[in-house]
Amino acid sequence: MSVNLPQAEAKRLAASWSRQDWICLVLGLGIAAATFAGDRSTPRGVAAGVFPHFLAIGVATWSTRRWMPFGLALLASTFTLVGFALTEGGRFDIILVNRLFLVAAYWLVAFLVFQKQSLDLRLRQSLVARVAGTDQRSRELAQGESRLRLITDRLPALVAYVGADERYRFANKAYEELVEVPVERIVGRRVSDILGAPAYRVVKENINRVLAGEIVRTAVDLPTESGIRNFRVFYLPDRDQDGAVAGFVLLAVDVSEELALQQQLQQTQKLEAIGQLSGGIAHDFNNLLGVITGNIEMAALHAGPEERHYLDAAQRAADRGVALIFRLLTFARRQPMHPAPTDVAAVVGSMEELLERSLGEQVRVRVSAPDSLWTAMVDAHQLEAAVLNLALNARDAMPEGGMLVLEMQNLTPREQRAPGGPALAPGDYVVLSVSDNGTGMTAEVLEHAFEPFFTTKDVGKGSGLGLPMVYGFARQSGGTVTIDSEVGVGTTVRLYLPRAAAGSVAAEADSVVDGKLQPIEEGLAVLLVEDDPAMQSVATAMLEQLNCEVESCNSAEQALEILGRRRFDLLLTDIVLADGPSGYEVALKAKERSPGLTVVFMSGYAESAAVHHRRLAAARELLEKPFKLHQLAVAIERARRTAAE
């Protein structure tokens, strides 16, 4: 560009006449003509046109026409020689030589003027090239800065350059959005003025370190008008030619959302770990409770009134332990569910009287549901337990009394998540809202609401498993649960329950009534497989109490050996056995040998029991440990009735 521009300028100058060019030409011609006229009036030997002709040629110095000095020199030479020819006097040869020297002088002056013009032209061209180069570099710098800003503005990060005087030299769009100040107003101002005193105190130490020449990588929790925002920040010092720190580059990435997601993940992992622990110890706890409740019940059958008083107290304590394990397993989503099409409005409506009695006169209960409420696919008994838990929590939040509102509605979420809550599978949901106007929860309490054993109640007044049980029930049912709470206003818990398939009808209640001993066939031959000696003893006593002929063993190998030499009417087996095959495999081989054999499973590890129970279609009954005598009788009778159909 620096070579082409002078050539283009030279062509432009050669092609166009300026006003100055015309003036120089006219002035040169005029001086030459006037000199010629003066030369005619003088004697031949005087030559009046010497110096005026020099002046006429010199006028071309200010012209851009490079031929003009030679043209004027030619004109001066012509006038000088013509003037010599037209005048008389003096010696001819001497004056002619003199005149020829004058002509030579004219051409010498013309050459000098031409050199002056060439020098001026080169200077002008050089100036034009410099100006053009400067403009080009300016445009390139402007384009480079524009590209740099375009790139930095599109980066999902804050980028800024700060001088050693802590004044901004550059800031991108993300930085502008953080401080809510236009870039034009950021540049040139101090960091403390833009960030404000609270935020500046947080970053001041990092600025001091980077200005001392240190590369700083750190995490910063920056207070802003919208709250605390978390950044991963890099401070990079910028040094001048002498090695001194002239400023620093700031690169900051907002990691607030990532930290929030990480905390949610940690919370989920913690809950999952607790759930796995709960499921792992459930088998042992349920076996222990089975031994306790079974022995209490057997002892109560032979005890007098005074002894029964103590045994009843022990039974109530054991039942509380059973309920505690049930809640823990429900939270852990390891409690076997029996979902069926359920009329949620009917279930909740049937509990209204129970809730009024349980909550006391100071708490009013209102139930509301539309006529077109969908049928939900849930376990009705666990739904009742969840509603009761929520109602009791609401009562505790309203010590002076208040209103408990249970509302139901149909919902098809626009997004695959509950409003303000966790993700949901696509589909329709029945939403059950339980609201109170009690004391409400603080943000800290709300954060831990679903954690097991977390409670704000006094010691001995709450297990901290109510809300975790509700959470586990909702998630295990395929839905979720959310909480909205405000201190002094109240709390609303929403259960999202999946809608049952179109055309399904709510199941009727079971025809067998718990608590009544069902009659079974006397002398029923039963093989009991149980690896826990204490539980085996209790189960044997219960079966004998039901007039059964019992043979027991503690392993799958022993059971298969006994089944090979004797016929039984019923196989009662634990699913999770200590050694060898599982109870499921024992039942499968037993059914191959005796297709008419009735099978009843029992297990204290509810999740494993449910899996095996689904795999053996012929065995419809599952006894969840701990169980009572009447529950054992009901299970046997159901299994035999099913096998006969």
XYZ file of C-alpha atoms in Angstrom:
645
model
C 0.000 0.000 0.000
C 2.894 2.366 0.781
C 4.288 1.830 -2.795
C 1.065 2.157 -4.744
C -0.178 5.257 -3.038
C 2.678 7.572 -4.246
C 2.242 6.313 -7.843
C -1.449 6.934 -7.664
C -0.805 10.368 -6.236
C 1.697 11.156 -9.039
C -0.815 10.139 -11.670
C -3.452 12.232 -10.008
C -1.154 15.255 -9.935
C -0.185 14.747 -13.608
C -3.767 14.486 -14.745
C -5.208 17.542 -13.019
C -4.300 21.278 -13.183
C -4.607 23.270 -10.026
C -5.201 26.986 -9.748
C -1.596 27.393 -8.613
C -0.377 25.673 -11.800
C -2.280 28.130 -13.988
C -0.998 31.130 -12.041
C 2.618 29.947 -12.367
C 2.181 29.381 -16.115
C 0.561 32.743 -16.778
C 3.043 34.565 -14.562
C 6.039 32.840 -16.238
C 4.726 33.601 -19.731
C 4.014 37.206 -18.787
C 7.462 37.770 -17.333
C 9.110 36.164 -20.381
C 7.013 38.234 -22.807
C 7.697 41.487 -20.893
C 11.404 40.669 -20.814
C 11.416 40.065 -24.559
C 9.714 43.420 -25.139
C 12.321 45.131 -22.958
C 15.109 43.349 -24.740
C 13.927 44.805 -28.099
C 14.346 48.329 -26.786
C 17.938 47.922 -25.628
C 21.181 47.644 -27.608
C 22.302 44.238 -28.689
C 25.101 44.045 -26.195
C 23.060 44.860 -23.052
C 20.723 41.728 -22.912
C 18.033 43.082 -20.624
C 16.317 39.651 -20.299
C 18.894 37.819 -18.212
C 17.555 38.094 -14.707
C 13.827 38.454 -15.629
C 14.054 35.198 -17.588
C 15.618 33.522 -14.530
C 12.634 34.812 -12.568
C 10.193 33.544 -15.192
C 11.719 30.053 -15.038
C 11.867 30.125 -11.235
C 8.122 30.759 -11.070
C 7.677 27.069 -12.105
C 9.046 26.068 -8.700
C 5.551 26.476 -7.224
C 3.910 24.478 -10.010
C 3.239 20.735 -9.953
C 3.756 20.566 -13.747
C 7.254 19.129 -13.966
C 7.667 20.136 -17.641
C 6.938 23.807 -16.915
C 10.520 24.930 -16.005
C 11.842 23.421 -19.260
C 8.993 24.967 -21.214
C 9.718 28.381 -19.720
C 13.472 27.822 -20.302
C 12.721 27.051 -23.963
C 10.614 30.200 -24.201
C 13.370 32.283 -22.536
C 15.982 30.816 -24.852
C 13.846 31.615 -27.888
C 13.158 35.174 -26.750
C 16.850 35.742 -25.970
C 18.061 34.527 -29.358
C 15.258 36.307 -31.253
C 16.014 39.492 -29.339
C 19.666 39.161 -30.297
C 18.729 38.823 -33.959
C 16.376 41.808 -33.983
C 18.693 44.290 -32.216
C 21.859 45.964 -33.424
C 25.114 47.107 -31.931
C 28.164 45.521 -30.387
C 30.452 42.921 -31.701
C 28.436 40.052 -33.190
C 30.508 37.022 -32.244
C 31.132 38.103 -28.668
C 27.491 38.991 -28.009
C 26.333 35.696 -29.593
C 28.551 33.677 -27.302
C 27.271 35.718 -24.382
C 23.722 35.029 -25.426
C 24.425 31.278 -25.770
C 25.844 31.245 -22.243
C 22.599 32.851 -21.110
C 20.608 30.136 -22.837
C 22.700 27.492 -21.087
C 22.084 29.262 -17.778
C 18.342 29.180 -18.479
C 18.426 25.402 -18.913
C 20.559 25.002 -15.822
C 18.038 26.977 -13.814
C 15.229 24.930 -15.369
C 17.014 21.731 -14.338
C 17.425 23.008 -10.767
C 13.781 24.012 -10.653
C 12.875 20.550 -11.998
C 14.929 18.927 -9.230
C 13.167 21.118 -6.694
C 9.814 20.035 -8.108
C 10.859 16.356 -7.979
C 11.982 16.709 -4.389
C 8.717 18.387 -3.444
C 6.790 15.654 -5.245
C 8.687 12.908 -3.441
C 8.121 14.639 -0.135
C 4.446 15.008 -0.961
C 4.203 11.367 -2.009
C 6.015 10.251 1.131
C 3.662 12.308 3.222
C 0.666 10.835 1.437
C 2.047 7.319 1.953
C 2.659 7.974 5.623
C -0.808 9.374 6.096
C -2.295 6.450 4.158
C -0.258 3.949 6.190
C -1.282 5.633 9.408
C -4.926 5.497 8.359
C -4.553 1.855 7.396
C -2.965 0.973 10.721
C -5.628 2.941 12.509
C -8.314 1.016 10.651
C -6.562 -2.281 11.395
C -6.266 -1.361 15.063
C -9.936 -0.378 15.133
C -10.889 -3.637 13.430
C -8.704 -5.606 15.823
C -10.247 -3.898 18.827
C -13.707 -4.504 17.384
C -12.943 -8.205 16.898
C -11.450 -8.416 20.381
C -14.549 -6.850 21.905
C -16.796 -9.105 19.829
C -14.936 -12.179 21.072
C -14.759 -11.111 24.703
C -18.406 -10.008 24.730
C -19.444 -13.475 23.581
C -17.343 -15.290 26.157
C -19.338 -16.714 29.100
C -16.890 -15.023 31.431
C -15.975 -11.622 32.854
C -12.934 -10.085 31.156
C -11.298 -6.818 32.179
C -7.937 -5.056 32.101
C -6.987 -2.895 35.062
C -3.959 -0.603 35.211
C -1.482 -0.334 38.070
C -3.496 2.652 39.330
C -6.490 0.289 39.718
C -8.379 2.008 36.920
C -10.167 0.041 34.250
C -8.760 0.107 30.718
C -11.102 -2.497 29.285
C -14.223 -4.444 30.292
C -16.456 -6.809 28.336
C -20.239 -7.137 28.202
C -20.428 -9.741 30.973
C -18.558 -7.411 33.320
C -20.966 -4.623 32.405
C -23.911 -6.882 33.283
C -22.360 -7.805 36.634
C -21.789 -4.246 37.850
C -24.809 -2.864 35.928
C -22.702 0.029 34.600
C -22.149 0.747 30.860
C -18.665 -0.036 29.563
C -18.162 3.620 28.613
C -18.587 4.558 32.270
C -16.427 1.701 33.551
C -13.274 2.524 31.576
C -11.167 5.114 33.385
C -12.791 4.622 36.781
C -11.328 2.903 39.820
C -12.217 -0.661 40.824
C -13.489 0.458 44.211
C -15.885 2.932 42.582
C -17.366 0.341 40.205
C -17.636 -2.644 42.574
C -18.589 -0.752 45.700
C -17.019 -0.952 49.139
C -18.312 -4.428 50.247
C -17.216 -6.195 47.049
C -13.932 -4.249 46.867
C -12.988 -5.463 50.342
C -13.395 -9.034 49.102
C -11.078 -8.599 46.075
C -8.592 -6.085 47.520
C -6.116 -8.709 48.733
C -6.132 -10.446 45.335
C -5.482 -7.121 43.563
C -2.541 -6.406 45.844
C -1.083 -9.843 45.101
C -1.378 -9.546 41.317
C 0.049 -6.014 41.296
C 2.985 -7.445 43.216
C 3.588 -9.746 40.222
C 1.854 -12.909 41.440
C -0.490 -14.995 39.265
C -3.607 -15.466 41.373
C -6.115 -18.284 40.927
C -8.876 -18.253 43.488
C -12.583 -18.563 44.226
C -14.467 -15.393 45.136
C -17.895 -15.051 46.715
C -18.837 -11.589 45.529
C -21.713 -9.670 47.158
C -23.968 -8.052 44.545
C -27.348 -6.366 44.590
C -28.954 -9.669 43.553
C -27.166 -11.617 46.310
C -23.917 -13.545 46.677
C -22.485 -14.788 43.389
C -19.678 -17.324 43.180
C -16.780 -16.869 40.751
C -13.681 -18.766 39.762
C -11.187 -15.924 39.131
C -7.778 -15.642 37.434
C -5.600 -12.529 37.950
C -2.738 -12.337 35.414
C -0.095 -9.577 35.817
C 0.905 -7.533 32.729
C 4.527 -6.347 32.697
C 6.085 -3.539 30.645
C 9.464 -3.629 28.841
C 11.301 -2.943 32.083
C 9.586 -5.836 33.860
C 7.433 -3.643 36.093
C 3.758 -4.562 36.541
C 1.753 -2.141 34.404
C -1.607 -3.702 35.257
C -3.393 -7.022 35.218
C -5.906 -9.030 33.217
C -8.966 -10.299 35.073
C -10.816 -13.447 33.932
C -13.759 -14.582 36.065
C -16.264 -17.378 35.444
C -19.608 -17.374 37.261
C -19.975 -20.813 38.892
C -23.022 -20.022 41.045
C -25.310 -22.428 39.183
C -22.669 -25.164 39.124
C -22.162 -24.869 42.892
C -25.918 -24.991 43.473
C -26.184 -28.126 41.317
C -23.207 -29.631 43.118
C -24.856 -29.004 46.475
C -28.065 -30.604 45.210
C -26.068 -33.588 43.980
C -24.316 -33.919 47.336
C -27.662 -33.719 49.090
C -29.090 -36.387 46.787
C -26.061 -38.608 47.302
C -26.338 -38.164 51.048
C -30.004 -39.110 51.018
C -29.268 -42.057 48.738
C -26.487 -43.237 51.065
C -28.837 -43.031 54.032
C -31.439 -44.918 52.032
C -28.968 -47.682 51.183
C -27.934 -47.896 54.815
C -31.578 -48.074 55.866
C -32.314 -50.874 53.432
C -29.181 -52.739 54.464
C -30.027 -52.841 58.157
C -33.762 -53.368 57.645
C -33.431 -57.155 57.462
C -31.728 -57.431 60.856
C -34.053 -54.917 62.506
C -37.157 -56.595 61.163
C -35.927 -60.014 62.291
C -35.278 -58.626 65.772
C -38.666 -56.973 65.891
C -40.277 -60.144 64.553
C -38.792 -62.152 67.390
C -39.907 -59.549 69.941
C -43.467 -59.113 68.673
C -43.898 -62.842 68.047
C -42.797 -63.817 71.539
C -44.928 -61.093 73.096
C -47.963 -62.324 71.199
C -47.303 -65.972 72.109
C -46.783 -65.038 75.736
C -49.970 -62.984 75.745
C -51.994 -66.053 74.690
C -51.062 -67.808 77.927
C -50.766 -64.837 80.306
C -53.140 -63.667 82.963
C -54.673 -60.153 83.180
C -51.804 -58.715 85.208
C -49.133 -60.096 82.886
C -51.066 -58.982 79.818
C -50.852 -55.385 81.068
C -47.066 -55.475 80.844
C -47.087 -57.439 77.612
C -49.422 -54.897 76.000
C -47.037 -52.088 76.917
C -44.158 -54.035 75.406
C -46.243 -54.715 72.283
C -46.996 -51.021 71.858
C -43.294 -50.205 72.117
C -42.485 -52.893 69.541
C -45.199 -51.541 67.241
C -43.566 -48.127 67.468
C -40.319 -49.724 66.379
C -42.108 -51.371 63.460
C -43.607 -48.010 62.434
C -40.174 -46.378 62.685
C -38.613 -48.946 60.352
C -41.592 -48.586 58.012
C -41.078 -44.833 57.779
C -37.345 -45.200 57.295
C -37.815 -47.703 54.484
C -40.478 -45.551 52.865
C -38.080 -42.616 52.874
C -35.372 -44.848 51.408
C -37.866 -46.003 48.745
C -37.243 -49.617 49.734
C -40.653 -50.316 51.220
C -42.645 -52.554 48.838
C -45.493 -50.649 47.250
C -48.786 -52.004 46.001
C -49.896 -49.250 43.647
C -53.401 -49.481 42.252
C -55.857 -47.053 40.643
C -56.918 -44.956 43.635
C -59.619 -42.338 44.079
C -57.534 -39.794 45.983
C -60.582 -37.683 46.809
C -62.345 -40.709 48.336
C -59.284 -41.707 50.376
C -58.740 -38.198 51.734
C -62.475 -37.658 52.247
C -62.732 -40.850 54.301
C -59.968 -39.512 56.562
C -61.685 -36.198 57.297
C -63.415 -37.415 60.463
C -60.241 -39.179 61.640
C -58.232 -35.990 61.089
C -60.728 -33.870 62.998
C -60.513 -36.217 65.993
C -56.719 -36.475 65.791
C -55.992 -32.773 65.381
C -58.281 -31.478 68.107
C -61.021 -28.884 68.246
C -58.687 -25.928 67.643
C -57.773 -27.081 64.147
C -60.449 -26.871 61.459
C -60.200 -29.217 58.503
C -61.425 -28.440 55.001
C -61.254 -30.883 52.078
C -61.723 -29.693 48.520
C -61.620 -31.674 45.265
C -63.123 -31.186 41.797
C -65.702 -33.684 40.529
C -63.489 -34.459 37.543
C -60.424 -35.424 39.622
C -58.364 -38.101 37.908
C -57.596 -41.489 39.410
C -54.032 -41.812 40.725
C -51.790 -44.886 40.590
C -50.621 -45.126 44.219
C -50.670 -47.354 47.274
C -53.818 -46.214 49.107
C -52.581 -47.298 52.562
C -49.317 -45.414 52.214
C -51.212 -42.405 50.873
C -53.259 -42.427 54.085
C -50.059 -42.623 56.147
C -48.567 -39.708 54.205
C -51.653 -37.533 54.674
C -51.757 -38.341 58.383
C -48.071 -37.440 58.770
C -48.583 -34.110 57.024
C -51.675 -33.365 59.089
C -49.859 -34.056 62.371
C -46.958 -31.828 61.284
C -49.464 -29.083 60.461
C -51.082 -29.452 63.883
C -47.703 -29.040 65.589
C -47.127 -25.866 63.508
C -50.430 -24.409 64.776
C -50.169 -24.562 68.589
C -52.923 -21.953 68.947
C -55.119 -23.634 66.367
C -55.806 -22.777 62.764
C -57.007 -24.118 59.436
C -55.829 -27.267 57.649
C -56.793 -27.327 53.984
C -56.501 -30.404 51.784
C -57.012 -29.554 48.116
C -56.782 -31.770 45.058
C -56.459 -30.847 41.409
C -55.448 -32.244 38.028
C -52.158 -31.053 36.545
C -50.218 -31.607 33.339
C -46.895 -29.766 33.843
C -45.710 -27.737 30.855
C -42.145 -28.638 31.742
C -40.867 -31.982 32.975
C -40.584 -30.746 36.540
C -42.814 -29.707 39.379
C -43.289 -25.912 39.577
C -40.374 -24.775 41.719
C -39.392 -28.386 42.392
C -37.496 -31.414 41.054
C -37.873 -33.151 37.728
C -40.991 -35.136 36.814
C -41.560 -37.814 34.224
C -43.782 -36.612 31.349
C -47.475 -37.200 31.971
C -50.503 -36.207 34.028
C -50.561 -35.851 37.809
C -53.038 -35.562 40.636
C -51.773 -32.861 42.990
C -52.690 -33.100 46.673
C -51.926 -29.879 48.563
C -51.857 -29.869 52.374
C -51.793 -26.280 53.690
C -51.750 -24.741 57.134
C -51.571 -21.194 58.474
C -49.064 -22.022 61.199
C -45.623 -20.804 62.150
C -43.961 -21.757 58.852
C -40.345 -22.791 58.275
C -37.166 -20.795 58.016
C -34.976 -21.206 54.935
C -32.501 -23.275 56.963
C -35.193 -25.647 58.255
C -36.704 -25.918 54.771
C -33.320 -26.940 53.368
C -33.158 -29.958 55.719
C -36.877 -30.790 55.811
C -36.565 -34.117 53.974
C -33.477 -35.319 55.822
C -34.194 -38.336 58.064
C -34.066 -37.726 61.801
C -33.964 -33.948 61.309
C -36.585 -32.362 63.553
C -37.241 -29.067 65.276
C -39.335 -30.749 67.970
C -38.142 -31.406 71.494
C -36.354 -34.652 72.283
C -38.816 -37.532 72.422
C -41.571 -35.648 70.602
C -40.609 -36.454 67.035
C -38.569 -39.019 65.134
C -37.744 -36.747 62.184
C -39.066 -39.343 59.747
C -42.492 -37.877 58.914
C -41.527 -35.721 55.944
C -38.815 -38.152 54.759
C -41.485 -40.878 54.667
C -43.753 -38.622 52.608
C -40.856 -37.822 50.292
C -39.983 -41.496 49.853
C -43.613 -42.425 49.203
C -43.999 -39.722 46.533
C -40.752 -40.571 44.738
C -41.357 -44.312 44.922
C -44.832 -43.753 43.475
C -43.315 -42.026 40.437
C -44.122 -38.472 41.548
C -42.506 -35.950 43.837
C -43.194 -33.544 46.688
C -42.511 -29.813 47.123
C -42.754 -27.444 50.081
C -43.582 -23.748 50.096
C -43.255 -22.096 53.486
C -43.006 -18.618 54.945
C -42.339 -17.810 58.566
C -45.475 -16.501 60.258
C -47.669 -17.266 57.228
C -47.805 -21.046 56.941
C -46.720 -24.047 54.926
C -48.038 -25.841 51.842
C -46.854 -29.339 50.963
C -47.789 -30.588 47.490
C -47.797 -34.256 46.559
C -47.554 -34.970 42.809
C -49.091 -38.407 42.226
C -49.039 -40.017 38.748
C -52.365 -40.434 37.008
C -53.636 -43.988 36.487
C -54.024 -45.270 32.940
C -57.194 -44.228 31.134
C -60.117 -46.566 31.756
C -58.756 -48.003 35.038
C -61.121 -48.241 37.964
C -60.205 -47.708 41.580
C -59.703 -51.011 43.369
C -62.078 -52.053 46.085
C -60.920 -52.547 49.657
C -59.549 -55.883 50.740
C -62.217 -58.210 52.037
C -59.972 -59.613 54.753
C -60.087 -57.620 57.966
C -56.815 -57.353 59.882
C -56.904 -58.266 63.531
C -59.262 -61.226 63.208
C -57.783 -64.695 63.273
C -58.780 -66.428 60.035
C -59.659 -70.138 60.308
C -57.319 -72.445 58.377
C -57.308 -76.150 57.712
C -56.260 -78.141 60.799
C -53.238 -80.391 60.470
C -51.773 -78.451 57.535
C -48.256 -79.763 56.760
C -45.872 -76.803 56.628
C -42.149 -76.636 55.820
C -40.601 -73.558 57.445
C -37.276 -72.235 56.051
C -35.716 -69.515 58.239
C -32.003 -68.926 58.872
C -32.439 -66.878 62.074
C -32.834 -69.324 65.000
C -34.882 -66.957 67.158
C -37.203 -66.034 64.300
C -37.491 -69.727 63.355
C -38.585 -70.532 66.882
C -41.228 -67.774 66.912
C -42.597 -68.693 63.464
C -42.781 -72.369 64.494
C -44.757 -71.448 67.620
C -47.165 -69.313 65.554
C -47.764 -72.131 63.039
C -48.343 -74.627 65.835
C -50.776 -72.170 67.403
C -52.665 -72.329 64.084
C -52.793 -76.156 64.420
C -50.246 -76.781 61.682
C -47.764 -79.671 61.553
C -44.428 -77.930 61.274
C -40.985 -79.078 60.186
C -38.321 -76.367 60.110
C -34.824 -75.921 58.730
C -32.353 -73.046 58.323
C -30.923 -73.435 54.808
C -31.963 -74.029 51.220
C -30.000 -77.306 51.020
C -31.812 -78.731 54.048
C -35.163 -77.581 52.658
C -34.598 -79.288 49.298
C -33.448 -82.476 51.058
C -36.611 -82.521 53.219
C -38.855 -81.770 50.238
C -37.286 -84.741 48.441
C -38.443 -87.223 51.053
C -41.737 -85.774 52.278
C -44.828 -84.067 50.882
C -46.006 -80.726 52.312
C -49.133 -78.604 51.832
C -47.380 -75.265 52.385
C -43.874 -73.850 52.051
C -43.207 -70.823 54.283
C -39.726 -69.506 53.446
C -37.607 -66.468 54.072
C -36.333 -65.027 50.787
C -32.920 -63.812 51.925
C -31.073 -66.810 53.341
C -27.589 -66.637 54.810
C -25.891 -69.338 52.726
C -26.588 -71.026 49.438
C -29.627 -70.476 47.220
C -32.332 -67.978 48.105
C -35.827 -68.792 49.274
C -37.033 -67.908 45.791
C -34.909 -70.695 44.281
C -36.125 -73.133 46.918
C -39.731 -72.294 46.059
C -39.075 -72.607 42.325
C -37.601 -76.118 42.658
C -40.311 -77.132 45.117
C -43.006 -76.052 42.656
C -41.341 -78.143 39.949
C -41.616 -81.246 42.184
C -45.047 -80.474 43.601
C -47.044 -78.117 41.343
C -49.875 -78.017 43.874
C -47.626 -76.773 46.690
C -48.706 -73.477 48.226
C -45.888 -70.954 48.777
C -45.775 -67.998 51.168
C -42.703 -65.784 51.232
C -41.512 -63.772 54.226
C -38.693 -61.256 54.429
C -37.402 -58.431 56.522
C -35.564 -56.956 53.515
C -38.528 -55.471 51.771
C -36.871 -54.449 48.509
C -35.369 -57.877 47.848
C -38.622 -59.536 48.825
C -40.582 -57.456 46.354
C -38.196 -58.346 43.512
C -38.401 -62.086 44.158
C -42.123 -61.940 44.732
C -42.682 -60.434 41.281
C -40.570 -63.142 39.689
C -42.656 -66.043 41.028
C -46.136 -65.520 39.636
C -47.585 -68.584 41.385
C -46.740 -67.251 44.861
C -49.034 -64.332 45.549
C -48.396 -63.847 49.271
C -45.542 -61.982 50.921
C -45.271 -61.581 54.683
C -43.255 -58.554 55.662
C -41.380 -59.012 58.918
C -42.294 -58.450 61.618
C -45.752 -60.010 61.329
C -48.379 -61.045 63.838
C -50.307 -64.261 64.255
C -53.451 -63.066 62.481
C -51.374 -61.732 59.565
C -49.739 -65.156 59.173
C -53.159 -66.823 59.185
C -54.509 -64.401 56.588
C -51.478 -64.928 54.327
C -51.805 -68.727 54.484
C -55.524 -68.621 53.762
C -55.076 -66.219 50.834
C -52.288 -68.318 49.319
C -54.331 -71.532 49.564
C -57.397 -69.817 48.115
C -55.341 -68.453 45.220
C -53.748 -71.849 44.519
C -57.172 -73.495 44.404
C -58.538 -71.030 41.800
